Coordinates of C-alpha atoms in Angstrom, one line a residue:
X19 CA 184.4 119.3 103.4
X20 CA 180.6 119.2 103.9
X21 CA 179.0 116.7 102.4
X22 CA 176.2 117.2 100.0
X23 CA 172.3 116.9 100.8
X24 CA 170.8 114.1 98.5
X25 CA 167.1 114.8 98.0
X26 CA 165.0 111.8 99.1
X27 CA 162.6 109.4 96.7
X28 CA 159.6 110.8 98.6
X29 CA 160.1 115.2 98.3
X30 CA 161.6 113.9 94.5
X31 CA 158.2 112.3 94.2
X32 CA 156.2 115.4 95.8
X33 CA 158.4 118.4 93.3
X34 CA 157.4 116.3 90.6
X35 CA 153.7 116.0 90.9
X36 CA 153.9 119.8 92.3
X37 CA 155.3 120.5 88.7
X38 CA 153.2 118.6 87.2
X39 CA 149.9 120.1 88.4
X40 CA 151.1 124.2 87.9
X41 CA 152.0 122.8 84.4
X42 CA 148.4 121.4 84.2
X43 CA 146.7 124.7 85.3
X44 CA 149.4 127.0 82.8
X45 CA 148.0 125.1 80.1
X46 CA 144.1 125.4 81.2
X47 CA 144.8 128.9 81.8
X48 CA 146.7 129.1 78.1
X49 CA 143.5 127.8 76.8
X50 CA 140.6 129.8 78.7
X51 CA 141.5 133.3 78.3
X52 CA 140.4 134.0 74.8
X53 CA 137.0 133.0 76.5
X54 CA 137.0 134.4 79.3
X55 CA 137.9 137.7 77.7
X56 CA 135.2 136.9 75.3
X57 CA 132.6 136.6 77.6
X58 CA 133.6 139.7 79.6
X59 CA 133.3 141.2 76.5
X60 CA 130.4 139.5 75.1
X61 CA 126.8 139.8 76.9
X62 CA 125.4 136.4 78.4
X63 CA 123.7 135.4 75.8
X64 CA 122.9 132.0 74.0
X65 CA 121.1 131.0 70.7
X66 CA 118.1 128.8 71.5
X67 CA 116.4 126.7 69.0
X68 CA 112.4 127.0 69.5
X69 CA 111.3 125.5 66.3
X70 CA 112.6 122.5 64.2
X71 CA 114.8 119.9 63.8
X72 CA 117.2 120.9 66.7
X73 CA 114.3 122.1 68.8
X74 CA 115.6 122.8 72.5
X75 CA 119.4 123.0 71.4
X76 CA 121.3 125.9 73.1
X77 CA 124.5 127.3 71.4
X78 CA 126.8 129.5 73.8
X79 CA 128.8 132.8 72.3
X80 CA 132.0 131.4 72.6
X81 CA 133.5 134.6 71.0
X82 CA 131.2 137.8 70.2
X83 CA 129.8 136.2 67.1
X84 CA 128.4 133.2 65.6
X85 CA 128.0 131.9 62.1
X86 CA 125.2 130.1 61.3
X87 CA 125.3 127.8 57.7
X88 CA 125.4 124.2 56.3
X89 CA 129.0 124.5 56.5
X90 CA 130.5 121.8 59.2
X91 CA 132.8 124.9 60.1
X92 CA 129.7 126.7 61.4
X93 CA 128.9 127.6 64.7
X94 CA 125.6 126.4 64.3
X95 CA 125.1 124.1 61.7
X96 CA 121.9 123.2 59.9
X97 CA 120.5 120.7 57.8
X98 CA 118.2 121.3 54.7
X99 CA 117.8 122.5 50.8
X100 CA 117.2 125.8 52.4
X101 CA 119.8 126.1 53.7
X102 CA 123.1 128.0 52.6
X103 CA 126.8 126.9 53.2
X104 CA 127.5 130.5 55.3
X105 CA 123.8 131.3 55.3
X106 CA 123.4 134.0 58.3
X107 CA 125.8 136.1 61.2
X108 CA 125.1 136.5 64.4
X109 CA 127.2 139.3 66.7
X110 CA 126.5 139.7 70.1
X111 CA 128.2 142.9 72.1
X112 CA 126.8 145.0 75.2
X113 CA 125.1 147.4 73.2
X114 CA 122.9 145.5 70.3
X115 CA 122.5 142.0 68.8
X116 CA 122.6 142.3 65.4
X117 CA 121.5 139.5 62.6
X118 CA 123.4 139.7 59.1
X119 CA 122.6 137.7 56.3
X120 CA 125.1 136.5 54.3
X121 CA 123.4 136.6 50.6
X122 CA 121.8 133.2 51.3
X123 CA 119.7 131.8 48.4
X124 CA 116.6 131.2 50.6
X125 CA 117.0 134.3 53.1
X126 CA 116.7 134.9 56.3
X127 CA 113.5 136.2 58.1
X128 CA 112.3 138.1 60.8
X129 CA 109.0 138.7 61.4
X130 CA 107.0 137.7 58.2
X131 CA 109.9 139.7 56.1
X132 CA 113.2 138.9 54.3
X133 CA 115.9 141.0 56.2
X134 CA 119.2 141.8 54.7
X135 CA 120.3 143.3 58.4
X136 CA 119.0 144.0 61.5
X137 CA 119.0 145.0 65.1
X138 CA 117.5 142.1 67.7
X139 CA 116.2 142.0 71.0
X140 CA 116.3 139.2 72.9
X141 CA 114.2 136.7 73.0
X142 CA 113.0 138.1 69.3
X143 CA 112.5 135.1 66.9
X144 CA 114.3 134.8 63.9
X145 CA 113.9 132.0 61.2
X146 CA 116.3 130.4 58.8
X147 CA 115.0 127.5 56.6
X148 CA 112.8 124.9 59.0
X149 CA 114.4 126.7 61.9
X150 CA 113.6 129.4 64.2
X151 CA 115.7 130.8 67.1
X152 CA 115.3 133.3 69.9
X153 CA 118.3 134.9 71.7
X154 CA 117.9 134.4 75.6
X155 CA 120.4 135.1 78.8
X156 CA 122.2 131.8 79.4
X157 CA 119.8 129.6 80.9
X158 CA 116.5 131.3 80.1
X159 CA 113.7 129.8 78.4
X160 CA 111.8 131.0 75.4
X161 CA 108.9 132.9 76.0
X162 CA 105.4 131.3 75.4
X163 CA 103.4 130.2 73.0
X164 CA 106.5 129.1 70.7
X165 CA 106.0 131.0 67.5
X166 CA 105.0 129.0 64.3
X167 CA 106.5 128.9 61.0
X168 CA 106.7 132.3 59.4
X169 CA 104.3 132.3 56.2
X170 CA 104.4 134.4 53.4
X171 CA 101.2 136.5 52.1
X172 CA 101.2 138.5 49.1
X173 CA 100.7 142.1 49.4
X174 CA 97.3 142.6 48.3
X175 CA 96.8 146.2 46.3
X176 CA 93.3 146.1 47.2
X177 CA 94.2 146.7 50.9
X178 CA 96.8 150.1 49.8
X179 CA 95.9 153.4 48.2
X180 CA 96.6 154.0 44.5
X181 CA 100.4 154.7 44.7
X182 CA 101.7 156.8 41.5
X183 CA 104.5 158.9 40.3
X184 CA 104.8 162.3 38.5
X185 CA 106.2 161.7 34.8
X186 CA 106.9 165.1 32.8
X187 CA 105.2 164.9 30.1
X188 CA 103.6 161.1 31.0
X189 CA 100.0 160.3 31.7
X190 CA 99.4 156.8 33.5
X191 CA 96.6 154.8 31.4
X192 CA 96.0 151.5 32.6
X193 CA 97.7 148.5 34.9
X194 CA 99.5 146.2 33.1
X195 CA 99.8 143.5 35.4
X196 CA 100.8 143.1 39.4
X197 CA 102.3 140.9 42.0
X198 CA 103.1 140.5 45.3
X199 CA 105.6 142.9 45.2
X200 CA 105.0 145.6 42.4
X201 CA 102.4 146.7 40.5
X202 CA 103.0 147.7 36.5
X203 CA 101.2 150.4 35.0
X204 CA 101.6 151.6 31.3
X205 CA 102.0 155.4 30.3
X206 CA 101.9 157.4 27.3
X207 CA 103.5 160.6 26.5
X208 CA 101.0 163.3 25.9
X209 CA 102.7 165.0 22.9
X210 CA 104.6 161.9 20.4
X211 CA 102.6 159.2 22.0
X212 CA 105.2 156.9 22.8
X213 CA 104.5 154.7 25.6
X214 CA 106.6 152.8 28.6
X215 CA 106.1 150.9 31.3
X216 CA 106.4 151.7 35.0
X217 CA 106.8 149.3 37.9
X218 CA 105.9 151.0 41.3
X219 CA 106.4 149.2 44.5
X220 CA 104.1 148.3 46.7
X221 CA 104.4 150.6 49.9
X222 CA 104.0 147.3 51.8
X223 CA 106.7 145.7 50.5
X224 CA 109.8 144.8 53.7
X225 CA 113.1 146.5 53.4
X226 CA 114.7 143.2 51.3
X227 CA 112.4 143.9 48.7
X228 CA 113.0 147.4 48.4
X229 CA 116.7 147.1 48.4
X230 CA 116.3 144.6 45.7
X231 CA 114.1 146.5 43.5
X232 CA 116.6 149.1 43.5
X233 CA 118.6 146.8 42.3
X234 CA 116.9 146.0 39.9
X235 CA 116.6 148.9 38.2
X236 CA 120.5 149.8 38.3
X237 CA 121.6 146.5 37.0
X238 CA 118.7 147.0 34.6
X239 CA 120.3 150.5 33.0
X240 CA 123.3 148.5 33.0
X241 CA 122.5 145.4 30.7
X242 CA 122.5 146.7 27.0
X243 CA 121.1 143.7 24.7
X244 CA 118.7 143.5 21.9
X245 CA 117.0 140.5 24.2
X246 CA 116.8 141.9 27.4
X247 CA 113.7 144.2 28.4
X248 CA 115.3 148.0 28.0
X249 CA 115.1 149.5 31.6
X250 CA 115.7 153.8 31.3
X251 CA 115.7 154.5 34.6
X252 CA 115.3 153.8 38.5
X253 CA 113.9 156.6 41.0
X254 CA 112.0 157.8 44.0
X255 CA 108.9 160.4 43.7
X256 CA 107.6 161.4 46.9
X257 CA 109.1 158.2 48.5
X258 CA 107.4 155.9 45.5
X259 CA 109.8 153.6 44.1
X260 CA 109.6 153.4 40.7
X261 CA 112.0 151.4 37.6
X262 CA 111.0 153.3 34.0
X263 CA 111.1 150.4 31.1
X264 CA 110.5 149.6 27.7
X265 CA 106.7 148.9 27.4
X266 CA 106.4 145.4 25.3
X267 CA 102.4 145.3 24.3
X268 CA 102.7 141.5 23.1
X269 CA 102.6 140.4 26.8
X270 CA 104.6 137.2 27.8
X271 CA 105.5 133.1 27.0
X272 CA 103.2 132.2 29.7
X273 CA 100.1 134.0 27.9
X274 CA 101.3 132.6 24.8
X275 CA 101.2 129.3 26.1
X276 CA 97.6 129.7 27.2
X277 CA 97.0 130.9 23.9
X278 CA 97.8 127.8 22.7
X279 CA 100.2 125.4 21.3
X280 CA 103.4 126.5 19.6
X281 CA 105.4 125.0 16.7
X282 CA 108.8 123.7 17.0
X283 CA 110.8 126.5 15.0
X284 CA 108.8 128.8 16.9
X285 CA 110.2 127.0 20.2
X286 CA 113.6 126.9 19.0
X287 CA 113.7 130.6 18.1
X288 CA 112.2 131.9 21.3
X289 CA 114.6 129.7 23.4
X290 CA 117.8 130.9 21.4
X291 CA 116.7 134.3 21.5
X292 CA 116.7 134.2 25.6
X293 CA 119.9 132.1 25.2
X294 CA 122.0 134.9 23.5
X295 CA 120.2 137.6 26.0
X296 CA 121.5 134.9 29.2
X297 CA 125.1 134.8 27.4
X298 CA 125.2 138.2 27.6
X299 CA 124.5 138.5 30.5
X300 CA 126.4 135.8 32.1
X301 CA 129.4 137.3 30.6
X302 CA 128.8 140.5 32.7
X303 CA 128.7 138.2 35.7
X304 CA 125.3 138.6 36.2
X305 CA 123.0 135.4 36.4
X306 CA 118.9 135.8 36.5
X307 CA 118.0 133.0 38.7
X308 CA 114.7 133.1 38.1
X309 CA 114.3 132.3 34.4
X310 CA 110.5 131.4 33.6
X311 CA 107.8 132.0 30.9
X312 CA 106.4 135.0 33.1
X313 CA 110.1 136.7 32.7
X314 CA 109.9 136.1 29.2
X315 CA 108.3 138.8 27.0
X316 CA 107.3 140.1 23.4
X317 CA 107.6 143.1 21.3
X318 CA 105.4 144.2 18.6
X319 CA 108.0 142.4 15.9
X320 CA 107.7 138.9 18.3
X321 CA 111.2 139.5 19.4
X322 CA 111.4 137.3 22.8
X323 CA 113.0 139.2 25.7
X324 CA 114.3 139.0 29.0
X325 CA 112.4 140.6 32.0
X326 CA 113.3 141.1 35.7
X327 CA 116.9 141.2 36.5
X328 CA 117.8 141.8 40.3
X329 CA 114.7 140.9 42.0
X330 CA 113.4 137.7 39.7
X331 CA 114.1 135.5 42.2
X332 CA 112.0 137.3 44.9
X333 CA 109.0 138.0 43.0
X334 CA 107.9 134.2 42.5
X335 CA 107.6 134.0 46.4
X336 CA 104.2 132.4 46.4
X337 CA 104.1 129.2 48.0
X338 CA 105.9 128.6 51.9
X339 CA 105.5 126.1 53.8
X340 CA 105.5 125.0 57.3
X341 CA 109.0 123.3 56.9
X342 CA 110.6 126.9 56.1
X343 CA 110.5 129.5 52.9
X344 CA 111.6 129.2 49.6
X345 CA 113.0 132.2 47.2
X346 CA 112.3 132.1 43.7
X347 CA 110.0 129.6 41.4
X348 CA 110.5 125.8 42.7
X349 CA 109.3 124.5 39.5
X350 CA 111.7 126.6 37.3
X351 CA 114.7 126.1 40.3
X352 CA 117.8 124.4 39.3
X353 CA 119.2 122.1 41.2
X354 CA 122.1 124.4 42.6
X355 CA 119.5 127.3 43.8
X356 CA 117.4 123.6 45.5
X357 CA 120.4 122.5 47.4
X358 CA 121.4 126.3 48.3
X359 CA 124.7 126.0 46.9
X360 CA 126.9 128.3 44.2
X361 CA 125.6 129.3 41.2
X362 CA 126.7 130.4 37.7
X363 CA 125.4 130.6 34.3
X364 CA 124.8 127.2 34.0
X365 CA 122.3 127.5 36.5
X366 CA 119.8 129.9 34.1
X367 CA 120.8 127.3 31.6
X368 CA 118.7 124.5 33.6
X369 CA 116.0 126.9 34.5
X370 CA 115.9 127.7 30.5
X371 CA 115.6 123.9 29.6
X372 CA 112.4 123.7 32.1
X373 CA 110.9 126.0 29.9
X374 CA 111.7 124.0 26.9
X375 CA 110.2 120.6 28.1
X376 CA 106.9 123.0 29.4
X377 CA 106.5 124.3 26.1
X378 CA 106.8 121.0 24.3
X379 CA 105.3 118.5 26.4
X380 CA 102.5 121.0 28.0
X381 CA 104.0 120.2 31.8
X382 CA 106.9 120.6 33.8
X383 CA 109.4 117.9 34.7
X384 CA 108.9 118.5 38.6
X385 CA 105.5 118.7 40.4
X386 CA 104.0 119.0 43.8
X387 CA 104.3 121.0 46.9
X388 CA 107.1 123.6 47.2
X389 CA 109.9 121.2 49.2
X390 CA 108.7 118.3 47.6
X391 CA 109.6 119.9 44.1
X392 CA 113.0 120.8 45.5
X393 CA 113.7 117.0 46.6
X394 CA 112.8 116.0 43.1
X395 CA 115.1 118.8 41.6
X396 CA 118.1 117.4 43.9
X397 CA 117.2 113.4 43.5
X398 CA 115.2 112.7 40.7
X399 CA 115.5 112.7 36.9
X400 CA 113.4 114.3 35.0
X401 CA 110.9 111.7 32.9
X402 CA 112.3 112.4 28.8
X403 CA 109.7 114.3 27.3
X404 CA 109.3 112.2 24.2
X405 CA 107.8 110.2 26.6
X406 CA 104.9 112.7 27.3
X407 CA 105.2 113.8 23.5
X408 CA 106.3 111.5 20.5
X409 CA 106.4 114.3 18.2
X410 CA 109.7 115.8 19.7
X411 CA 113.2 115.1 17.9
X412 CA 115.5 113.4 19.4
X413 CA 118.0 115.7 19.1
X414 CA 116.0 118.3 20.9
X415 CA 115.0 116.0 23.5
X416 CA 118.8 115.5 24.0
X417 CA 119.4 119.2 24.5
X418 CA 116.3 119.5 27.3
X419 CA 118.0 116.5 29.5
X420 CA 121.4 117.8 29.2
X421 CA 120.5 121.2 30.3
X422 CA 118.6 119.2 32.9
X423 CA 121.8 117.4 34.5
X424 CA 122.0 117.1 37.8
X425 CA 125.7 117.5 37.7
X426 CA 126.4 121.5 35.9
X427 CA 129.6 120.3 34.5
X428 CA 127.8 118.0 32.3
X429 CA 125.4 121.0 31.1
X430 CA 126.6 123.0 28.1
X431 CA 129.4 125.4 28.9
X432 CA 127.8 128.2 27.9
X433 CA 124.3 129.6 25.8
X434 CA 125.7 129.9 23.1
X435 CA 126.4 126.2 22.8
X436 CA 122.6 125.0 23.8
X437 CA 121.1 127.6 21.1
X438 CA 123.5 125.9 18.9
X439 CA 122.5 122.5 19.8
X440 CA 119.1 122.9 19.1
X441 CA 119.7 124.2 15.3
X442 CA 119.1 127.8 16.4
X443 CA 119.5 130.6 13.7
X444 CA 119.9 134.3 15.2
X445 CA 119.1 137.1 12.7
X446 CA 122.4 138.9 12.0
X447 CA 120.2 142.5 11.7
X448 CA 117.9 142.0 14.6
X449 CA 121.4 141.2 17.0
X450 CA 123.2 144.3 16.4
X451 CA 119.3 146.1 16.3
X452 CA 119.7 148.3 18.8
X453 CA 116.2 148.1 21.4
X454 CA 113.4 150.9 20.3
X455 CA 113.6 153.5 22.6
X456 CA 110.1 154.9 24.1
X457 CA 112.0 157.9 25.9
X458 CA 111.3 161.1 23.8
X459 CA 114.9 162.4 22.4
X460 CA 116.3 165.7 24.1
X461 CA 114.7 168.3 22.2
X462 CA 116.4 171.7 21.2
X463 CA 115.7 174.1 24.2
X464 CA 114.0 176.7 22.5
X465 CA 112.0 177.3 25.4
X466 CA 113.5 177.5 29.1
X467 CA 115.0 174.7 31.1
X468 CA 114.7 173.9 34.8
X469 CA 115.2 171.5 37.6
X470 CA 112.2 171.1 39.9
X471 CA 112.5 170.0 43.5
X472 CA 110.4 166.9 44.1
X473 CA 110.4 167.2 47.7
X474 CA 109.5 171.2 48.1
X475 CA 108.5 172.3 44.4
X476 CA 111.2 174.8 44.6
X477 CA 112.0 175.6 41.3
X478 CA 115.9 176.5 39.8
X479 CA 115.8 178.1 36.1
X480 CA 119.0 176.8 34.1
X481 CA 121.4 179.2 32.1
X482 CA 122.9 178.1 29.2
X483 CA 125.9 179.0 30.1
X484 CA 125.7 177.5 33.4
X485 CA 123.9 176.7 36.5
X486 CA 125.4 175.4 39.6
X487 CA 123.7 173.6 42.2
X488 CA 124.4 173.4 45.9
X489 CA 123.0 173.6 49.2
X490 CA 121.7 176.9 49.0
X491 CA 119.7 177.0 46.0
X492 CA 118.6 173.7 46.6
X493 CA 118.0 173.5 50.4
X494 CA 119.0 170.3 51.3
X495 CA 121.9 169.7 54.1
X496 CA 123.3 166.4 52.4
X497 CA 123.9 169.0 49.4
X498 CA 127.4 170.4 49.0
X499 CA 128.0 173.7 48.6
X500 CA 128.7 173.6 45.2
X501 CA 127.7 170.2 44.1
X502 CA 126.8 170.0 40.4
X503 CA 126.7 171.9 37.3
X504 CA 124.2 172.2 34.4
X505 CA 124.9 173.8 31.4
X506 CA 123.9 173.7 27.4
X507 CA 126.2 171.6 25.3
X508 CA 125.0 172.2 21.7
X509 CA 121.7 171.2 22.0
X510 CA 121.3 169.2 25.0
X511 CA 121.4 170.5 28.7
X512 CA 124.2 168.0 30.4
X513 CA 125.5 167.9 34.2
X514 CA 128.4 166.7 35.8
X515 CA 129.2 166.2 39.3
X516 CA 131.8 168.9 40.8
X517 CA 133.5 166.2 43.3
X518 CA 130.9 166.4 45.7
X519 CA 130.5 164.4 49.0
X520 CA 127.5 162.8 48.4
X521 CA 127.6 161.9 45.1
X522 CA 125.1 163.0 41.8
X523 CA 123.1 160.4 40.0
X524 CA 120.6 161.0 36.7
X525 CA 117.9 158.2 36.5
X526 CA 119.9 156.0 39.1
X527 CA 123.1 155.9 37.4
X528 CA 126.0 157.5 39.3
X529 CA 127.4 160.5 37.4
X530 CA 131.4 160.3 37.1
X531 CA 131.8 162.3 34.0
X532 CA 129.3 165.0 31.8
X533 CA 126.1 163.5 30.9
X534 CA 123.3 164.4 29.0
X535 CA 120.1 165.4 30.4
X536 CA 116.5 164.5 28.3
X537 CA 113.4 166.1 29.7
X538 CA 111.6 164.2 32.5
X539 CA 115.0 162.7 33.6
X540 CA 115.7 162.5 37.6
X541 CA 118.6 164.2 39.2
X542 CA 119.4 163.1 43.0
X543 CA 121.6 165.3 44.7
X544 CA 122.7 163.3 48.1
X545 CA 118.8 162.7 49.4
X546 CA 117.6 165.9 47.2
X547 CA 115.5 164.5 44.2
X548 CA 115.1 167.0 41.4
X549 CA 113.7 166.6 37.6
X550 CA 114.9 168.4 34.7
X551 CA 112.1 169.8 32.5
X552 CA 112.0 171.9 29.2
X553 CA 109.5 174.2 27.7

C-alpha cells in the first residue's frame, strides 16, 4: 500500500498566495472591461475646464457620454444659481462630439448663442453658467488666448434690412414696438379695417430663439382665455418667421405705470385679471416664467391680458455678466427659476406678486446687478412694502409677502386663491366673453378660390367640389402624392389631410381632421408653404 504524498507548509503557502493573486487580477479584470471597451469605443477625449471656478480641471469619458449638472450624480458637477440639476449632455463617439442641452433654465451657449443641440469640434468652447469648457485629446492643452465670458448683445434692427411678410388682404402701417429678438409691427386690412399685430423675427436671431418663437406661436393658438393675448396663427413667408395676434392699442402695465400712479381697485383688478389668465393656464400645464408689466397688456375696454407665452423667458435677456448668463427678467425671477430648480404655477405666482409690490410701492423688492439680484431672490426677504408705502392695507400687504415666500409651499396653491385674497371681483360677462377677433370671417366664395405657392408663385384654382393637392401640382418632393384635399363645405372652403407622410398644418396647427379655411390663412404641405385666397 503506497503511502500518501502530504503537501508541505511551504508549496501550501506558495498555492495559496498563487490563488490569491489570479483571484486579484479576475476581479481587476471584472472591473476594467466596461472601460476599456468604452474607450475603444469612445475617441480620446477629455472635458477641460478653461474658465471658472474649476479652471484647469480635466474630466475623462469614462463611457461615451457625460452629464454635466448640479446634480452630485453628474459627471461633472457645477456649482451656481445658473446652474440646472441635469443642466447639459455631452456624447463623445468616432464620428462627432455632440452637446445636448437638457431644457436648463439658464441655457447652454456656444459661441455668443443659446444652443438647444449641436455638433462640436474639439477644442471648440462651450459655456454653461460661470463655466466654459473646450474638448481636447487626453493630455492636450487648450488653445490660446483662453476665451472670455460669452456676453450677450441685442440684435440691433438698425444693422438688418426691413424684414416683412405678405398678408392677403393686410397692409403693414407702423412698428409697434421691438426687442432683441422680434420686432412688432401693426396691420390693417384694406377692406373692413380691422387691425392685428405681427411679430417678425429678427433674421439675426440663433437657432434657440427661433425654435422658441415657434413655440410660441403654437402654444399661443392653443391657450383660449378671455385674459390671454389671442395669437391666430404661426408661419414662415419667404423664410420670415412670423406669429399673427390680436392687436391691443392700449399698450402695456409698464406704460401705464409711467403714466402714472394707479389706485388700489385698479391694482387689484389688473392683478386678478392676469391671475385667472395664469390659472388657466397652469391648468394646461403651461407656466409663463416670465411674468412682468411689459407681458402685461390692454384692450380698448382696459381688459388686462397676458402676452408672450413660449419665448417670455428669453426675450428679457438683457443684462449678462462676466460670472455667466441669465435667461429671463432677474428682477421679476422667482426664487425657483434663481436657484435653477423645478418650476410650477406657483412660480408665475411669485413673479405676479413682484408686480404687485412695483405697482404699489413704485420699486421692486430686489435690486442690483443681474447675479446679485438672484442672491437676493434665493437669501433675502423682501423689505414689507408698507414700509415703502403706509397707504397699503394690510391685508394686501399680506398677500404680496406670501406670494413672495421663499418656500412655494407656503405660497397660495393656486391663482385663484391669491385673486381671492386680495378681495378680487371678476365680471361674470367679461369671463365667458369670448376675445374680439381681428381675422376677417370666411366670406361666401362668390368669386374663385385658390392656394398660392409662397415659394414659386405657382398658382392651384380650387373646385368646389374638390381639389387635391400633391406632389405634382404642387412641386415639392416632401409632398405626397396625394396629400390633401380642399373642397367647399357650405360656405367655407375646408381641407383635411389624406394620411400623408409629412403631415398638413393651417396657420401652424397640425390638421388631424377637416378644418376650415378663412382667406389669407397658411397651408404647409411638408416644407411647401401655400396661402388660400378668395376673390
Amino acid at each position: 500500500m503506497q503511502t500518501p504524498q502530504v503537501i508541505s507548509p511551504f508549496l501550501g503557502l506558495l498555492l495559496l498566495a498563487v490563488l490569491v493573486l489570479l483571484f486579484a487580477f479576475w476581479m481587476k479584470r471584472k472591473r476594467t472591461p466596461v472601460a476599456a471597451r468604452q474607450l475603444a469605443d469612445t475617441p480620446a477625449y477629455e472635458v477641460l475646464c478653461i474658465d471658472g471656478p474649476l479652471r484647469g480641471r480635466r474630466y475623462r469619458f469614462e463611457r461615451p457620454w457625460l452629464l454635466i449638472g448640479r446634480q452630485p450624480g453628474c459627471d461633472i458637477v457645477l456649482q451656481g444659481p445658473l446652474i440646472s440639476r441635469r443642466h447639459a449632455f455631452l456624447s463623445a463617439n468616432q464620428n462627432a462630439l455632440v452637446l445636448k442641452d437638457l431644457d436648463s433654465t439658464n441655457g447652454t451657449w456656444f459661441g455668443k448663442q443659446r444652443v438647444n443641440e449641436i455638433v462640436l469640434a474639439a477644442k471648440q468652447p462651450f459655456q454653461i453658467g460661470a463655466y466654459s469648457f473646450v474638448v481636447v485629446g487626453i493630455g492636450q492643452n487648450t488653445p490660446s488666448p483662453v476665451p472670455s465670458a460669452i456676453q450677450y448683445q441685442e440684435n440691433p434692427i438698425t444693422s438688418m434690412a426691413i424684414r416683412d411678410v405678405y398678408l392677403a388682404d393686410y397692409d403693414r402701417v407702423s412698428e409697434i414696438g421691438k426687442g432683441g429678438a422680434a420686432t412688432v409691427y401693426l396691420y390693417r386690412h384694406r377692406q373692413a379695417g380691422s387691425r392685428v399685430a405681427v411679430k417678425i423675427l429678427h433674421d439675426s436671431a440663433d437657432p434657440y430663439f427661433k425654435q422658441k418663437f415657434k413655440y410660441e406661436g403654437q402654444i399661443g393658438q392653443y391657450l383660449q382665455h378671455p385674459h390671454i393675448v389671442k395669437t391666430f396663427g404661426y408661419g414662415e413667408w419667404q423664410n420670415v418667421s412670423y406669429i399673427l395676434m390680436e392687436y391691443l392699442p392700449q399698450g402695456s402695465l409698464r406704460e401705464v405705470m409711467n403714466r402714472g400712479s394707479l389706485t388700489l381697485a385698479q391694482c387689484i383688478q389688473i392683478v386678478g385679471q392676469i391671475c385667472l389668465a395664469l390659472e388657466y393656464a397652469h391648468q394646461q400645464k403651461v407656466y409663463h416664467r416670465d411674468i412682468k408689466p411689459e407681458n402685461i397688456l390692454f384692450a380698448e375696454n382696459g381688459v388686462a391680458k397676458l402676452a408672450d407665452f413660449g419665448i417670455a423667458r428669453l426675450t428679457g435677456m438683457k443684462t449678462l455678466t462676466q460670472a455667466g448668463m441669465l435667461i429671463g427678467t432677474p428682477e421679476y425671477m422667482s426664487y425657483e427659476q434663481a436657484k435653477g430648480a423645478e418650476i410650477d404655477g406657483r412660480s408665475d405666482q411669485y413673479s405676479l406678486g413682484i408686480v404687485l409690490y412695483e405697482i404699489l410701492t413704485g420699486q421692486r423688492p430686489f435690486t442690483g446687478e443681474a447675479l446679485t439680484i438672484v442672491g437676493k431672490h434665493l437669501s433675502e426677504k423682501p423689505l414689507p412694502p408698507r414700509k415703502i408705502n403706509p397707504n397699503i392695507p394690510r391685508n394686501i400687504e399680506r398677500v404680496i409677502l406670501k406670494a413672495l415666500e421663499k418656500n412655494k409651499n407656503a405660497r397660495y396653491r393656486d391663482m385663484i386663491t391669491m385673486a381671492q385674497a386680495l378681495g378680487f371681483q371678476p365680471d361674470p360677462g367679461l369671463v365667458q366673453a369670448p376675445v374680439v377677433s381681428a381675422v376677417v370671417p370666411a366670406k361666401t366664395p362668390a368669386g374663385a378660390a385658390r392656394v398660392v405657392n409662397l415659394q414659386t408663385g405657382m398658382t392651384i384654382n380650387l373646385s368646389q367640389v374638390g381639389t387635391v393637392l400633391g406632389r405634382d401640382n404642387v412641386g415639392n418632393p416632401q409632398v405626397s402624392r396625394q396629400h390633401a384635399r380642399i373642397w367647399l363645405s357650405g360656405t367655407n372652403y375646408v381641407i383635411e389631410d389624406l394620411d400623408s407622410l409629412n403631415g398638413t398644418y393651417v396657420n401652424g396647427s397640425p390638421v388631424k381632421s377637416a378644418v376650415s379655411l378663412t382667406p389669407g390663412s397658411y397651408i404647409h404641405l411638408g416644407s411647401a408653404q401655400l396661402q388660400f385666397q378668395v376673390d
